[in-house]
Amino acid sequence: MKIGLYFGSFNPVHNGHLIIAQHVLNFSGADKVWMMVTPQNPLKNSNSLLNENDRYHLVQLALKDHPNIIANNQEFTLPRPSYTIDTLTYLSQKYPQHEFSVTMGSDSFSNIHRWKNYEQILKNYSIIIYQRPGFEVNENNNRIEILQAPLLDISSTFIRELILQQKNIQFLVPSSVKEYIDENNYYKIK
């Protein structure tokens, strides 16, 4: 089975993430997309991160009616910080029957040279890149697939700021996610 791995902090998960995951499922040849909730991205500040189990639960809520897009917390059991190559190596050994690819935005791909053992990722795994404005990909590699996915100009940072300002996030996140964030007072304190 072909599995598209979509890594992220998902802090919180929003409709833009879900659109990308569904687009990868529709147009990349992936049979399933695993949304890999990352406990600690080594290239990002973790001060504003909601607890990893709470973020994972929000992703589960967002995906409850999407059987081919699956929340995955496998990185919670691996050493920290979370390096993509370590997760890929682990998953490839644990699930040798699957073929894994990595999904990322062209903005992330522009920084791939900063990733641990990025050469191994480029050599051994397919990369599915969705274009982001201002980040052109001019890579001549048959393991790279570029998708013109629909993009929403929203981010988890923007959503957290709206929550801090006591503004409505309806339509930016799935309703189940909004309800759970509201019930638990997530992101109300900086």
Coordinates of N, CA and C in Angstrom, one line a residue, residues 33-176:
V33 N -3.4 8.6 3.5 CA -2.5 9.6 4.1 C -2.5 9.5 5.6
W34 N -1.3 9.4 6.2 CA -1.2 9.4 7.6 C -0.7 10.8 8.0
M35 N -1.6 11.5 8.8 CA -1.2 12.8 9.4 C -0.4 12.5 10.6
M36 N 0.9 12.7 10.5 CA 1.9 12.4 11.5 C 2.1 13.6 12.5
V37 N 1.5 13.5 13.6 CA 1.6 14.5 14.6 C 2.9 14.5 15.2
T38 N 3.7 15.6 15.0 CA 5.1 15.7 15.5 C 5.1 16.3 16.9
P39 N 5.7 15.6 17.9 CA 5.8 16.2 19.2 C 6.7 17.4 19.3
Q40 N 7.8 17.3 18.6 CA 8.8 18.4 18.7 C 9.5 18.5 17.3
N41 N 9.3 19.6 16.6 CA 10.0 19.8 15.3 C 11.3 20.5 15.7
P42 N 12.4 19.9 15.3 CA 13.7 20.5 15.7 C 14.0 21.9 15.1
L43 N 13.2 22.2 14.1 CA 13.5 23.6 13.4 C 12.5 24.6 13.9
K44 N 11.6 24.3 14.9 CA 10.6 25.2 15.4 C 10.7 25.4 16.9
N45 N 10.3 26.6 17.3 CA 10.2 26.9 18.7 C 9.0 26.1 19.3
S46 N 9.1 25.4 20.4 CA 8.1 24.6 20.9 C 7.3 25.3 22.1
N47 N 7.6 26.5 22.3 CA 7.0 27.2 23.5 C 5.5 27.3 23.3
S48 N 5.0 27.5 22.1 CA 3.5 27.7 21.9 C 2.8 26.4 21.6
L49 N 3.4 25.2 21.8 CA 2.8 24.0 21.4 C 1.8 23.5 22.5
L50 N 0.7 23.2 22.1 CA -0.3 22.5 22.9 C 0.3 21.1 23.2
N51 N -0.1 20.5 24.3 CA 0.4 19.1 24.6 C 0.1 18.2 23.4
E52 N 1.1 17.4 23.1 CA 1.1 16.5 21.9 C -0.2 15.6 21.9
N53 N -0.6 15.1 23.0 CA -1.7 14.2 23.1 C -3.0 15.0 22.8
D54 N -3.1 16.2 23.2 CA -4.2 17.0 22.9 C -4.3 17.4 21.4
R55 N -3.1 17.7 20.8 CA -3.0 17.9 19.3 C -3.4 16.7 18.5
Y56 N -3.0 15.5 19.0 CA -3.3 14.3 18.3 C -4.8 14.1 18.4
H57 N -5.4 14.3 19.6 CA -6.9 14.1 19.7 C -7.6 15.1 18.8
L58 N -7.2 16.3 18.6 CA -7.8 17.3 17.7 C -7.7 16.7 16.3
V59 N -6.6 16.2 15.9 CA -6.5 15.6 14.5 C -7.4 14.4 14.4
Q60 N -7.5 13.6 15.4 CA -8.5 12.5 15.4 C -9.9 13.0 15.2
L61 N -10.3 14.0 15.9 CA -11.6 14.6 15.8 C -11.9 15.1 14.3
A62 N -10.9 15.8 13.8 CA -11.0 16.3 12.5 C -11.2 15.3 11.4
L63 N -10.6 14.1 11.7 CA -10.6 13.0 10.6 C -11.6 11.9 10.9
K64 N -12.5 12.1 11.8 CA -13.4 11.0 12.2 C -14.3 10.5 11.1
D65 N -14.5 11.2 10.1 CA -15.4 10.8 9.0 C -14.5 10.6 7.7
H66 N -13.2 10.5 7.8 CA -12.3 10.3 6.7 C -11.5 9.1 6.8
P67 N -12.0 7.9 6.4 CA -11.3 6.7 6.7 C -9.9 6.5 6.0
N68 N -9.6 7.3 5.0 CA -8.4 7.1 4.3 C -7.3 8.1 4.7
I69 N -7.7 9.0 5.6 CA -6.8 10.0 6.2 C -6.8 9.7 7.6
I70 N -5.6 9.3 8.2 CA -5.5 8.7 9.5 C -4.6 9.5 10.4
A71 N -5.0 9.9 11.6 CA -4.1 10.5 12.6 C -3.1 9.5 13.1
N72 N -1.9 9.9 13.2 CA -0.8 8.9 13.6 C 0.1 9.6 14.6
N73 N 0.3 8.9 15.7 CA 1.1 9.5 16.8 C 2.4 8.7 17.0
Q74 N 2.8 8.0 16.0 CA 4.0 7.1 16.1 C 5.3 7.9 16.6
E75 N 5.4 9.1 16.2 CA 6.6 9.9 16.6 C 6.6 10.1 18.1
F76 N 5.5 9.9 18.9 CA 5.5 10.1 20.3 C 6.4 9.1 21.0
T77 N 6.6 7.9 20.3 CA 7.4 6.8 20.9 C 8.8 6.9 20.5
L78 N 9.2 7.8 19.6 CA 10.6 7.8 19.1 C 11.4 8.9 19.9
P79 N 12.7 8.8 19.8 CA 13.5 9.9 20.5 C 13.2 11.3 20.0
R80 N 13.5 12.2 20.8 CA 13.2 13.6 20.5 C 14.5 14.4 20.4
P81 N 14.5 15.5 19.6 CA 13.5 15.9 18.7 C 13.2 14.9 17.6
S82 N 12.0 15.2 16.9 CA 11.6 14.3 15.9 C 12.3 14.6 14.5
Y83 N 13.1 13.7 14.1 CA 13.7 13.8 12.8 C 13.0 12.9 11.8
T84 N 12.7 13.5 10.6 CA 11.9 12.8 9.6 C 12.6 11.5 9.2
I85 N 13.9 11.5 9.0 CA 14.6 10.3 8.6 C 14.5 9.2 9.6
D86 N 14.5 9.5 10.9 CA 14.4 8.5 11.9 C 13.0 7.9 11.9
T87 N 12.0 8.7 11.7 CA 10.6 8.2 11.6 C 10.5 7.3 10.3
L88 N 11.0 7.8 9.2 CA 10.9 7.0 8.0 C 11.6 5.7 8.1
T89 N 12.8 5.7 8.7 CA 13.5 4.4 8.9 C 12.7 3.5 9.8
Y90 N 12.2 4.0 10.9 CA 11.4 3.2 11.8 C 10.1 2.6 11.1
L91 N 9.4 3.5 10.4 CA 8.2 3.0 9.7 C 8.5 2.0 8.6
S92 N 9.5 2.2 7.9 CA 9.9 1.3 6.8 C 10.3 -0.1 7.4
Q93 N 10.9 -0.1 8.6 CA 11.2 -1.4 9.2 C 9.9 -2.0 9.8
K94 N 9.1 -1.2 10.4 CA 7.9 -1.8 11.1 C 6.8 -2.2 10.0
Y95 N 6.7 -1.5 8.9 CA 5.7 -1.8 7.9 C 6.4 -2.0 6.5
P96 N 7.1 -3.1 6.4 CA 7.9 -3.3 5.1 C 6.9 -3.5 3.9
Q97 N 5.7 -3.8 4.2 CA 4.7 -4.0 3.1 C 4.2 -2.7 2.5
H98 N 4.5 -1.6 3.2 CA 4.0 -0.3 2.7 C 5.2 0.5 2.0
E99 N 4.8 1.3 1.0 CA 5.7 2.3 0.4 C 5.4 3.7 0.9
F100 N 6.3 4.3 1.5 CA 6.1 5.6 2.1 C 6.6 6.8 1.3
S101 N 5.8 7.8 1.2 CA 6.3 9.1 0.6 C 6.1 10.2 1.7
V102 N 6.8 11.3 1.5 CA 6.7 12.4 2.4 C 6.0 13.6 1.7
T103 N 5.0 14.1 2.3 CA 4.3 15.3 1.8 C 4.8 16.5 2.5
M104 N 5.1 17.6 1.7 CA 5.5 18.8 2.3 C 5.2 20.0 1.3
G105 N 5.1 21.2 1.9 CA 5.0 22.4 1.1 C 6.3 22.8 0.5
S106 N 6.3 23.5 -0.6 CA 7.5 23.9 -1.3 C 8.3 24.8 -0.3
D107 N 7.7 25.5 0.7 CA 8.4 26.3 1.6 C 9.3 25.4 2.5
S108 N 8.7 24.3 3.0 CA 9.5 23.3 3.7 C 10.6 22.7 2.9
F109 N 10.3 22.4 1.6 CA 11.3 21.8 0.8 C 12.5 22.7 0.5
S110 N 12.2 24.0 0.6 CA 13.3 25.0 0.4 C 14.3 24.9 1.5
N111 N 13.9 24.3 2.7 CA 14.8 24.2 3.8 C 15.3 22.7 4.0
I112 N 15.0 21.8 3.1 CA 15.3 20.4 3.3 C 16.8 20.2 3.6
H113 N 17.6 21.0 3.0 CA 19.1 20.9 3.3 C 19.4 21.0 4.8
R114 N 18.5 21.6 5.6 CA 18.8 21.7 7.0 C 18.3 20.5 7.8
W115 N 17.7 19.6 7.1 CA 17.1 18.4 7.8 C 18.2 17.3 8.0
K116 N 18.1 16.6 9.1 CA 19.1 15.5 9.4 C 19.0 14.5 8.2
N117 N 20.2 14.2 7.7 CA 20.3 13.1 6.6 C 19.3 13.3 5.5
Y118 N 19.2 14.6 5.1 CA 18.2 14.8 4.0 C 18.5 14.1 2.7
E119 N 19.8 13.8 2.5 CA 20.2 13.1 1.2 C 19.5 11.8 1.2
Q120 N 19.5 11.1 2.3 CA 18.8 9.8 2.4 C 17.4 9.9 2.1
I121 N 16.7 10.9 2.6 CA 15.3 11.1 2.3 C 15.1 11.2 0.8
L122 N 15.9 12.1 0.2 CA 15.7 12.4 -1.3 C 16.1 11.1 -2.1
K123 N 17.0 10.3 -1.6 CA 17.4 9.1 -2.4 C 16.4 8.0 -2.2
N124 N 15.8 7.8 -1.0 CA 15.1 6.6 -0.7 C 13.6 6.7 -0.7
Y125 N 13.1 8.0 -0.7 CA 11.6 8.2 -0.5 C 11.1 9.1 -1.6
S126 N 9.9 8.9 -2.0 CA 9.2 9.8 -2.9 C 8.8 11.1 -2.1
I127 N 8.8 12.2 -2.7 CA 8.5 13.4 -2.0 C 7.3 14.0 -2.8
I128 N 6.2 14.3 -2.2 CA 5.1 15.0 -2.8 C 5.1 16.4 -2.3
I129 N 5.2 17.4 -3.2 CA 5.4 18.8 -2.8 C 4.1 19.5 -3.3
Y130 N 3.5 20.3 -2.4 CA 2.5 21.2 -2.9 C 3.0 22.6 -2.9
Q131 N 2.8 23.3 -4.0 CA 3.4 24.6 -4.2 C 2.8 25.6 -3.2
R132 N 3.7 26.4 -2.7 CA 3.3 27.6 -1.8 C 3.8 28.8 -2.5
P133 N 3.1 29.9 -2.5 CA 3.5 31.1 -3.1 C 4.9 31.6 -2.7
G134 N 5.7 32.0 -3.6 CA 7.1 32.5 -3.3 C 8.1 31.4 -3.1
F135 N 7.8 30.1 -3.3 CA 8.7 29.0 -3.1 C 8.6 28.1 -4.3
E136 N 9.3 28.5 -5.4 CA 9.4 27.6 -6.6 C 10.2 26.4 -6.3
V137 N 9.9 25.3 -6.9 CA 10.7 24.1 -6.8 C 11.2 23.8 -8.2
N138 N 12.5 23.9 -8.3 CA 13.2 23.6 -9.6 C 14.2 22.4 -9.4
E139 N 13.6 21.3 -9.1 CA 14.4 20.1 -8.7 C 14.2 19.1 -9.8
N140 N 15.3 18.6 -10.3 CA 15.2 17.5 -11.4 C 15.5 16.2 -10.7
N141 N 14.4 15.6 -10.1 CA 14.5 14.4 -9.4 C 13.3 13.6 -9.7
N142 N 13.4 12.4 -10.2 CA 12.2 11.6 -10.6 C 11.4 11.1 -9.3
R143 N 12.0 11.3 -8.1 CA 11.3 10.9 -6.9 C 10.4 12.0 -6.3
I144 N 10.4 13.2 -7.0 CA 9.7 14.4 -6.5 C 8.5 14.6 -7.5
E145 N 7.3 14.7 -6.8 CA 6.1 15.0 -7.5 C 5.6 16.3 -7.0
I146 N 5.2 17.2 -7.9 CA 4.7 18.5 -7.5 C 3.2 18.6 -7.8
L147 N 2.5 18.9 -6.8 CA 1.0 19.1 -6.9 C 0.6 20.5 -6.9
Q148 N -0.3 20.9 -7.6 CA -0.9 22.2 -7.6 C -2.2 22.1 -6.7
A149 N -1.9 22.0 -5.4 CA -3.1 21.8 -4.5 C -3.7 23.2 -4.2
P150 N -5.0 23.2 -3.9 CA -5.7 24.4 -3.5 C -5.1 24.8 -2.1
L151 N -4.8 26.1 -1.9 CA -4.2 26.5 -0.7 C -5.1 27.6 0.0
L152 N -5.3 27.5 1.3 CA -5.9 28.5 2.0 C -4.9 29.3 2.7
D153 N -5.0 30.6 2.7 CA -4.0 31.5 3.4 C -4.3 31.6 4.8
I154 N -4.2 30.4 5.5 CA -4.4 30.4 7.0 C -3.3 29.6 7.6
S155 N -3.1 29.8 8.8 CA -2.0 29.0 9.5 C -2.5 28.7 10.9
S156 N -1.8 27.8 11.5 CA -2.1 27.5 12.9 C -1.8 28.7 13.8
T157 N -0.7 29.4 13.5 CA -0.3 30.6 14.2 C -1.4 31.6 14.2
F158 N -2.0 31.9 13.0 CA -3.1 32.8 12.8 C -4.3 32.4 13.6
I159 N -4.6 31.1 13.6 CA -5.8 30.6 14.4 C -5.5 30.8 15.9
R160 N -4.3 30.5 16.4 CA -4.0 30.8 17.8 C -4.1 32.2 18.2
E161 N -3.7 33.1 17.3 CA -3.8 34.6 17.5 C -5.3 35.0 17.6
L162 N -6.1 34.4 16.7 CA -7.5 34.7 16.7 C -8.2 34.3 18.1
I163 N -7.8 33.1 18.5 CA -8.3 32.6 19.8 C -7.9 33.5 20.9
L164 N -6.6 34.0 20.9 CA -6.1 34.9 22.0 C -6.9 36.2 22.0
Q165 N -7.3 36.6 20.8 CA -8.1 37.9 20.6 C -9.6 37.7 20.8
Q166 N -9.9 36.4 21.2 CA -11.3 36.1 21.4 C -12.2 36.3 20.2
K167 N -11.6 35.9 19.0 CA -12.3 36.0 17.7 C -12.7 34.6 17.3
N168 N -13.7 34.6 16.5 CA -14.3 33.3 16.0 C -13.4 32.6 15.0
I169 N -13.2 31.3 15.2 CA -12.4 30.5 14.3 C -13.3 29.6 13.4
Q170 N -14.6 29.8 13.5 CA -15.5 29.0 12.8 C -15.1 29.0 11.3
F171 N -15.2 28.0 10.6 CA -14.9 27.8 9.2 C -13.4 27.7 8.9
L172 N -12.5 28.0 9.9 CA -11.1 27.8 9.7 C -10.7 26.4 10.1
V173 N -11.4 25.8 11.1 CA -11.1 24.5 11.6 C -12.5 23.7 11.5
P174 N -12.4 22.3 11.5 CA -13.6 21.6 11.6 C -14.4 21.9 12.8
S175 N -15.7 21.8 12.7 CA -16.6 22.2 13.9 C -16.3 21.4 15.1
S176 N -15.9 20.1 14.9 CA -15.6 19.3 16.1 C -14.3 19.8 16.8

